[in-house]
């Protein structure tokens, strides 16, 4: 059966009566792919059946609809690529194909106890959420987002959306499945009300099935006491909180993942500095205010080409924000992180809607990043705070 997995997948995907969906995810060792995952499902357009192929990249999704011979061609293209797993769902059961480190296919087939509901053929259906709120959820109820009867509380829809957007940004890295050690260790700096702290713990441990120990760090002891009580109510054993500053926090082991979501001003730099020093594999930072570099810009004349920008207070502030996060992203690249600055939540919710997402991929980055960093520093005549923090460990260059 394993040697003929491609034909099994073809037969099931092309079965118009029973096929529901198929998901191709991850990549095999020593291989790369253009997408994080590909999802196939049937759709109906103007009364005609198509198969919809959705290609998920780190920063965008591309959807194409095919019919006839094009479907077979596109399906064969996917089957020729080194995906790590293929999950296929039909009305009568599921087919799961996973690959060993040597690329050998292992096929698991399960039969549904009763015929499953057919696929949703709507073309523009609502996007599936990683953390849906379609039924009572003890975790969401305990942290105060959901009522006892399973409804999201008034005013909490935005928070649930933020949680789902954050989980999506974590999933899209494609890195979770690459960890070869458990439990993982995650630290959330400036966890505050800890909605996202609880969410990432629940997602990794209970939804992805990746054992993870999580520590939330904040200076607000009253908040952390309340959250510790919520953890106890849920019966979770590997989520703890510590009342301390970012720079004073001492983990028992270097964290694999570090979060700092909306940590104010230099707290973001402190979180980044700790994560870089620990060589954490994944870093997620949503910067808040950016006063440190702004003060340096206020103390000196603006570079001549930017005088029209810097004479307007709001534009000057935004320029300072952009520069601060650009320096942060460059330092991460210099230190061997694949780094992206992406939208976290819609600007309608907050103007501070950027996320710095970084994945450790090498001991150090390309020389051009150092050149870009030095040129940008010289042009603006500033010294980023993150560089100052890392100077005590070793120079960033």
mmCIF file with all atom_site columns, N, CA and C in Angstrom, residues 216-263:
data_model
loop_
_atom_site.group_PDB
_atom_site.id
_atom_site.type_symbol
_atom_site.label_atom_id
_atom_site.label_alt_id
_atom_site.label_comp_id
_atom_site.label_asym_id
_atom_site.label_entity_id
_atom_site.label_seq_id
_atom_site.pdbx_PDB_ins_code
_atom_site.Cartn_x
_atom_site.Cartn_y
_atom_site.Cartn_z
_atom_site.occupancy
_atom_site.B_iso_or_equiv
_atom_site.pdbx_formal_charge
_atom_site.auth_seq_id
_atom_site.auth_comp_id
_atom_site.auth_asym_id
_atom_site.auth_atom_id
_atom_site.pdbx_PDB_model_num
ATOM 1   N N  . UNK A 1 216 ? 4.804  32.778 31.560 1.00 0.00 ? 216 UNK A N  1
ATOM 2   C CA . UNK A 1 216 ? 4.429  34.157 31.312 1.00 0.00 ? 216 UNK A CA 1
ATOM 3   C C  . UNK A 1 216 ? 5.166  35.066 32.283 1.00 0.00 ? 216 UNK A C  1
ATOM 4   N N  . UNK A 1 217 ? 5.761  36.136 31.776 1.00 0.00 ? 217 UNK A N  1
ATOM 5   C CA . UNK A 1 217 ? 6.570  37.047 32.595 1.00 0.00 ? 217 UNK A CA 1
ATOM 6   C C  . UNK A 1 217 ? 5.960  38.444 32.546 1.00 0.00 ? 217 UNK A C  1
ATOM 7   N N  . UNK A 1 218 ? 5.761  39.036 33.718 1.00 0.00 ? 218 UNK A N  1
ATOM 8   C CA . UNK A 1 218 ? 5.217  40.390 33.779 1.00 0.00 ? 218 UNK A CA 1
ATOM 9   C C  . UNK A 1 218 ? 5.527  40.977 35.152 1.00 0.00 ? 218 UNK A C  1
ATOM 10  N N  . UNK A 1 219 ? 5.403  42.292 35.274 1.00 0.00 ? 219 UNK A N  1
ATOM 11  C CA . UNK A 1 219 ? 5.651  42.971 36.550 1.00 0.00 ? 219 UNK A CA 1
ATOM 12  C C  . UNK A 1 219 ? 4.386  43.131 37.383 1.00 0.00 ? 219 UNK A C  1
ATOM 13  N N  . UNK A 1 220 ? 3.221  42.815 36.802 1.00 0.00 ? 220 UNK A N  1
ATOM 14  C CA . UNK A 1 220 ? 1.946  43.028 37.487 1.00 0.00 ? 220 UNK A CA 1
ATOM 15  C C  . UNK A 1 220 ? 1.548  41.789 38.268 1.00 0.00 ? 220 UNK A C  1
ATOM 16  N N  . UNK A 1 221 ? 1.890  41.771 39.541 1.00 0.00 ? 221 UNK A N  1
ATOM 17  C CA . UNK A 1 221 ? 1.675  40.589 40.376 1.00 0.00 ? 221 UNK A CA 1
ATOM 18  C C  . UNK A 1 221 ? 0.197  40.241 40.523 1.00 0.00 ? 221 UNK A C  1
ATOM 19  N N  . UNK A 1 222 ? -0.671 41.254 40.568 1.00 0.00 ? 222 UNK A N  1
ATOM 20  C CA . UNK A 1 222 ? -2.102 40.977 40.743 1.00 0.00 ? 222 UNK A CA 1
ATOM 21  C C  . UNK A 1 222 ? -2.675 40.226 39.553 1.00 0.00 ? 222 UNK A C  1
ATOM 22  N N  . UNK A 1 223 ? -2.250 40.609 38.334 1.00 0.00 ? 223 UNK A N  1
ATOM 23  C CA . UNK A 1 223 ? -2.694 39.895 37.144 1.00 0.00 ? 223 UNK A CA 1
ATOM 24  C C  . UNK A 1 223 ? -2.201 38.458 37.143 1.00 0.00 ? 223 UNK A C  1
ATOM 25  N N  . UNK A 1 224 ? -0.940 38.278 37.482 1.00 0.00 ? 224 UNK A N  1
ATOM 26  C CA . UNK A 1 224 ? -0.353 36.940 37.439 1.00 0.00 ? 224 UNK A CA 1
ATOM 27  C C  . UNK A 1 224 ? -0.979 36.021 38.481 1.00 0.00 ? 224 UNK A C  1
ATOM 28  N N  . UNK A 1 225 ? -1.377 36.576 39.613 1.00 0.00 ? 225 UNK A N  1
ATOM 29  C CA . UNK A 1 225 ? -2.051 35.761 40.628 1.00 0.00 ? 225 UNK A CA 1
ATOM 30  C C  . UNK A 1 225 ? -3.371 35.240 40.085 1.00 0.00 ? 225 UNK A C  1
ATOM 31  N N  . UNK A 1 226 ? -4.114 36.096 39.431 1.00 0.00 ? 226 UNK A N  1
ATOM 32  C CA . UNK A 1 226 ? -5.398 35.703 38.846 1.00 0.00 ? 226 UNK A CA 1
ATOM 33  C C  . UNK A 1 226 ? -5.184 34.618 37.789 1.00 0.00 ? 226 UNK A C  1
ATOM 34  N N  . UNK A 1 227 ? -4.145 34.787 36.966 1.00 0.00 ? 227 UNK A N  1
ATOM 35  C CA . UNK A 1 227 ? -3.901 33.821 35.900 1.00 0.00 ? 227 UNK A CA 1
ATOM 36  C C  . UNK A 1 227 ? -3.446 32.470 36.448 1.00 0.00 ? 227 UNK A C  1
ATOM 37  N N  . UNK A 1 228 ? -2.692 32.498 37.539 1.00 0.00 ? 228 UNK A N  1
ATOM 38  C CA . UNK A 1 228 ? -2.291 31.236 38.174 1.00 0.00 ? 228 UNK A CA 1
ATOM 39  C C  . UNK A 1 228 ? -3.518 30.470 38.671 1.00 0.00 ? 228 UNK A C  1
ATOM 40  N N  . UNK A 1 229 ? -4.518 31.203 39.161 1.00 0.00 ? 229 UNK A N  1
ATOM 41  C CA . UNK A 1 229 ? -5.762 30.571 39.611 1.00 0.00 ? 229 UNK A CA 1
ATOM 42  C C  . UNK A 1 229 ? -6.517 29.971 38.424 1.00 0.00 ? 229 UNK A C  1
ATOM 43  N N  . UNK A 1 230 ? -6.478 30.648 37.277 1.00 0.00 ? 230 UNK A N  1
ATOM 44  C CA . UNK A 1 230 ? -7.133 30.123 36.075 1.00 0.00 ? 230 UNK A CA 1
ATOM 45  C C  . UNK A 1 230 ? -6.447 28.850 35.589 1.00 0.00 ? 230 UNK A C  1
ATOM 46  N N  . UNK A 1 231 ? -5.122 28.832 35.663 1.00 0.00 ? 231 UNK A N  1
ATOM 47  C CA . UNK A 1 231 ? -4.371 27.632 35.282 1.00 0.00 ? 231 UNK A CA 1
ATOM 48  C C  . UNK A 1 231 ? -4.781 26.453 36.156 1.00 0.00 ? 231 UNK A C  1
ATOM 49  N N  . UNK A 1 232 ? -4.884 26.714 37.465 1.00 0.00 ? 232 UNK A N  1
ATOM 50  C CA . UNK A 1 232 ? -5.271 25.663 38.404 1.00 0.00 ? 232 UNK A CA 1
ATOM 51  C C  . UNK A 1 232 ? -6.685 25.156 38.105 1.00 0.00 ? 232 UNK A C  1
ATOM 52  N N  . UNK A 1 233 ? -7.588 26.082 37.748 1.00 0.00 ? 233 UNK A N  1
ATOM 53  C CA . UNK A 1 233 ? -8.964 25.690 37.427 1.00 0.00 ? 233 UNK A CA 1
ATOM 54  C C  . UNK A 1 233 ? -9.012 24.808 36.187 1.00 0.00 ? 233 UNK A C  1
ATOM 55  N N  . UNK A 1 234 ? -8.114 25.056 35.245 1.00 0.00 ? 234 UNK A N  1
ATOM 56  C CA . UNK A 1 234 ? -8.077 24.261 34.019 1.00 0.00 ? 234 UNK A CA 1
ATOM 57  C C  . UNK A 1 234 ? -7.355 22.933 34.202 1.00 0.00 ? 234 UNK A C  1
ATOM 58  N N  . UNK A 1 235 ? -6.579 22.820 35.281 1.00 0.00 ? 235 UNK A N  1
ATOM 59  C CA . UNK A 1 235 ? -5.817 21.602 35.511 1.00 0.00 ? 235 UNK A CA 1
ATOM 60  C C  . UNK A 1 235 ? -4.598 21.478 34.632 1.00 0.00 ? 235 UNK A C  1
ATOM 61  N N  . UNK A 1 236 ? -4.106 22.630 34.109 1.00 0.00 ? 236 UNK A N  1
ATOM 62  C CA . UNK A 1 236 ? -2.905 22.608 33.265 1.00 0.00 ? 236 UNK A CA 1
ATOM 63  C C  . UNK A 1 236 ? -1.669 22.585 34.164 1.00 0.00 ? 236 UNK A C  1
ATOM 64  N N  . UNK A 1 237 ? -0.679 21.804 33.782 1.00 0.00 ? 237 UNK A N  1
ATOM 65  C CA . UNK A 1 237 ? 0.476  21.606 34.662 1.00 0.00 ? 237 UNK A CA 1
ATOM 66  C C  . UNK A 1 237 ? 1.747  22.304 34.201 1.00 0.00 ? 237 UNK A C  1
ATOM 67  N N  . UNK A 1 238 ? 1.817  22.720 32.950 1.00 0.00 ? 238 UNK A N  1
ATOM 68  C CA . UNK A 1 238 ? 3.070  23.273 32.432 1.00 0.00 ? 238 UNK A CA 1
ATOM 69  C C  . UNK A 1 238 ? 2.953  24.731 32.005 1.00 0.00 ? 238 UNK A C  1
ATOM 70  N N  . UNK A 1 239 ? 2.003  25.450 32.581 1.00 0.00 ? 239 UNK A N  1
ATOM 71  C CA . UNK A 1 239 ? 1.882  26.891 32.357 1.00 0.00 ? 239 UNK A CA 1
ATOM 72  C C  . UNK A 1 239 ? 2.050  27.600 33.692 1.00 0.00 ? 239 UNK A C  1
ATOM 73  N N  . UNK A 1 240 ? 3.105  28.418 33.789 1.00 0.00 ? 240 UNK A N  1
ATOM 74  C CA . UNK A 1 240 ? 3.404  29.132 35.031 1.00 0.00 ? 240 UNK A CA 1
ATOM 75  C C  . UNK A 1 240 ? 3.644  30.607 34.730 1.00 0.00 ? 240 UNK A C  1
ATOM 76  N N  . UNK A 1 241 ? 3.684  31.410 35.802 1.00 0.00 ? 241 UNK A N  1
ATOM 77  C CA . UNK A 1 241 ? 3.909  32.844 35.657 1.00 0.00 ? 241 UNK A CA 1
ATOM 78  C C  . UNK A 1 241 ? 4.944  33.306 36.663 1.00 0.00 ? 241 UNK A C  1
ATOM 79  N N  . UNK A 1 242 ? 5.753  34.299 36.246 1.00 0.00 ? 242 UNK A N  1
ATOM 80  C CA . UNK A 1 242 ? 6.759  34.864 37.147 1.00 0.00 ? 242 UNK A CA 1
ATOM 81  C C  . UNK A 1 242 ? 6.661  36.387 37.138 1.00 0.00 ? 242 UNK A C  1
ATOM 82  N N  . UNK A 1 243 ? 6.675  36.965 38.343 1.00 0.00 ? 243 UNK A N  1
ATOM 83  C CA . UNK A 1 243 ? 6.648  38.417 38.480 1.00 0.00 ? 243 UNK A CA 1
ATOM 84  C C  . UNK A 1 243 ? 8.087  38.926 38.508 1.00 0.00 ? 243 UNK A C  1
ATOM 85  N N  . UNK A 1 244 ? 8.532  39.430 37.391 1.00 0.00 ? 244 UNK A N  1
ATOM 86  C CA . UNK A 1 244 ? 9.909  39.923 37.288 1.00 0.00 ? 244 UNK A CA 1
ATOM 87  C C  . UNK A 1 244 ? 10.045 40.757 36.018 1.00 0.00 ? 244 UNK A C  1
ATOM 88  N N  . UNK A 1 245 ? 11.145 41.470 35.921 1.00 0.00 ? 245 UNK A N  1
ATOM 89  C CA . UNK A 1 245 ? 11.414 42.225 34.695 1.00 0.00 ? 245 UNK A CA 1
ATOM 90  C C  . UNK A 1 245 ? 12.005 41.296 33.642 1.00 0.00 ? 245 UNK A C  1
ATOM 91  N N  . UNK A 1 246 ? 12.013 41.765 32.402 1.00 0.00 ? 246 UNK A N  1
ATOM 92  C CA . UNK A 1 246 ? 12.554 40.955 31.308 1.00 0.00 ? 246 UNK A CA 1
ATOM 93  C C  . UNK A 1 246 ? 14.040 40.674 31.542 1.00 0.00 ? 246 UNK A C  1
ATOM 94  N N  . UNK A 1 247 ? 14.786 41.693 31.921 1.00 0.00 ? 247 UNK A N  1
ATOM 95  C CA . UNK A 1 247 ? 16.237 41.522 32.059 1.00 0.00 ? 247 UNK A CA 1
ATOM 96  C C  . UNK A 1 247 ? 16.612 40.714 33.292 1.00 0.00 ? 247 UNK A C  1
ATOM 97  N N  . UNK A 1 248 ? 15.718 40.645 34.284 1.00 0.00 ? 248 UNK A N  1
ATOM 98  C CA . UNK A 1 248 ? 16.014 39.874 35.500 1.00 0.00 ? 248 UNK A CA 1
ATOM 99  C C  . UNK A 1 248 ? 15.527 38.436 35.431 1.00 0.00 ? 248 UNK A C  1
ATOM 100 N N  . UNK A 1 249 ? 14.750 38.111 34.420 1.00 0.00 ? 249 UNK A N  1
ATOM 101 C CA . UNK A 1 249 ? 14.215 36.758 34.301 1.00 0.00 ? 249 UNK A CA 1
ATOM 102 C C  . UNK A 1 249 ? 15.339 35.772 33.974 1.00 0.00 ? 249 UNK A C  1
ATOM 103 N N  . UNK A 1 250 ? 15.414 34.695 34.734 1.00 0.00 ? 250 UNK A N  1
ATOM 104 C CA . UNK A 1 250 ? 16.438 33.673 34.527 1.00 0.00 ? 250 UNK A CA 1
ATOM 105 C C  . UNK A 1 250 ? 15.772 32.309 34.315 1.00 0.00 ? 250 UNK A C  1
ATOM 106 N N  . UNK A 1 251 ? 15.729 31.832 33.084 1.00 0.00 ? 251 UNK A N  1
ATOM 107 C CA . UNK A 1 251 ? 15.110 30.536 32.822 1.00 0.00 ? 251 UNK A CA 1
ATOM 108 C C  . UNK A 1 251 ? 16.031 29.388 33.225 1.00 0.00 ? 251 UNK A C  1
ATOM 109 N N  . UNK A 1 252 ? 15.422 28.249 33.534 1.00 0.00 ? 252 UNK A N  1
ATOM 110 C CA . UNK A 1 252 ? 16.226 27.069 33.859 1.00 0.00 ? 252 UNK A CA 1
ATOM 111 C C  . UNK A 1 252 ? 16.919 26.525 32.624 1.00 0.00 ? 252 UNK A C  1
ATOM 112 N N  . UNK A 1 253 ? 16.312 26.732 31.468 1.00 0.00 ? 253 UNK A N  1
ATOM 113 C CA . UNK A 1 253 ? 16.893 26.291 30.201 1.00 0.00 ? 253 UNK A CA 1
ATOM 114 C C  . UNK A 1 253 ? 16.571 27.337 29.145 1.00 0.00 ? 253 UNK A C  1
ATOM 115 N N  . UNK A 1 254 ? 17.418 27.550 28.148 1.00 0.00 ? 254 UNK A N  1
ATOM 116 C CA . UNK A 1 254 ? 17.130 28.567 27.135 1.00 0.00 ? 254 UNK A CA 1
ATOM 117 C C  . UNK A 1 254 ? 15.819 28.275 26.408 1.00 0.00 ? 254 UNK A C  1
ATOM 118 N N  . UNK A 1 255 ? 14.933 29.245 26.283 1.00 0.00 ? 255 UNK A N  1
ATOM 119 C CA . UNK A 1 255 ? 13.646 29.024 25.614 1.00 0.00 ? 255 UNK A CA 1
ATOM 120 C C  . UNK A 1 255 ? 13.811 28.732 24.121 1.00 0.00 ? 255 UNK A C  1
ATOM 121 N N  . UNK A 1 256 ? 12.936 27.867 23.620 1.00 0.00 ? 256 UNK A N  1
ATOM 122 C CA . UNK A 1 256 ? 12.896 27.578 22.185 1.00 0.00 ? 256 UNK A CA 1
ATOM 123 C C  . UNK A 1 256 ? 12.099 28.641 21.442 1.00 0.00 ? 256 UNK A C  1
ATOM 124 N N  . UNK A 1 257 ? 11.081 29.190 22.101 1.00 0.00 ? 257 UNK A N  1
ATOM 125 C CA . UNK A 1 257 ? 10.236 30.214 21.513 1.00 0.00 ? 257 UNK A CA 1
ATOM 126 C C  . UNK A 1 257 ? 10.120 31.386 22.485 1.00 0.00 ? 257 UNK A C  1
ATOM 127 N N  . UNK A 1 258 ? 10.159 32.608 21.938 1.00 0.00 ? 258 UNK A N  1
ATOM 128 C CA . UNK A 1 258 ? 10.016 33.812 22.762 1.00 0.00 ? 258 UNK A CA 1
ATOM 129 C C  . UNK A 1 258 ? 8.968  34.718 22.135 1.00 0.00 ? 258 UNK A C  1
ATOM 130 N N  . UNK A 1 259 ? 8.041  35.170 22.980 1.00 0.00 ? 259 UNK A N  1
ATOM 131 C CA . UNK A 1 259 ? 7.013  36.121 22.563 1.00 0.00 ? 259 UNK A CA 1
ATOM 132 C C  . UNK A 1 259 ? 7.189  37.424 23.328 1.00 0.00 ? 259 UNK A C  1
ATOM 133 N N  . UNK A 1 260 ? 6.879  38.530 22.664 1.00 0.00 ? 260 UNK A N  1
ATOM 134 C CA . UNK A 1 260 ? 6.797  39.840 23.330 1.00 0.00 ? 260 UNK A CA 1
ATOM 135 C C  . UNK A 1 260 ? 5.798  40.648 22.526 1.00 0.00 ? 260 UNK A C  1
ATOM 136 N N  . UNK A 1 261 ? 4.545  40.569 22.931 1.00 0.00 ? 261 UNK A N  1
ATOM 137 C CA . UNK A 1 261 ? 3.469  41.156 22.143 1.00 0.00 ? 261 UNK A CA 1
ATOM 138 C C  . UNK A 1 261 ? 2.992  42.446 22.790 1.00 0.00 ? 261 UNK A C  1
ATOM 139 N N  . UNK A 1 262 ? 3.267  43.551 22.101 1.00 0.00 ? 262 UNK A N  1
ATOM 140 C CA . UNK A 1 262 ? 2.910  44.892 22.567 1.00 0.00 ? 262 UNK A CA 1
ATOM 141 C C  . UNK A 1 262 ? 3.634  45.263 23.861 1.00 0.00 ? 262 UNK A C  1
ATOM 142 N N  . UNK A 1 263 ? 4.888  44.822 23.973 1.00 0.00 ? 263 UNK A N  1
ATOM 143 C CA . UNK A 1 263 ? 5.752  45.273 25.069 1.00 0.00 ? 263 UNK A CA 1
ATOM 144 C C  . UNK A 1 263 ? 6.209  46.699 24.762 1.00 0.00 ? 263 UNK A C  1
#
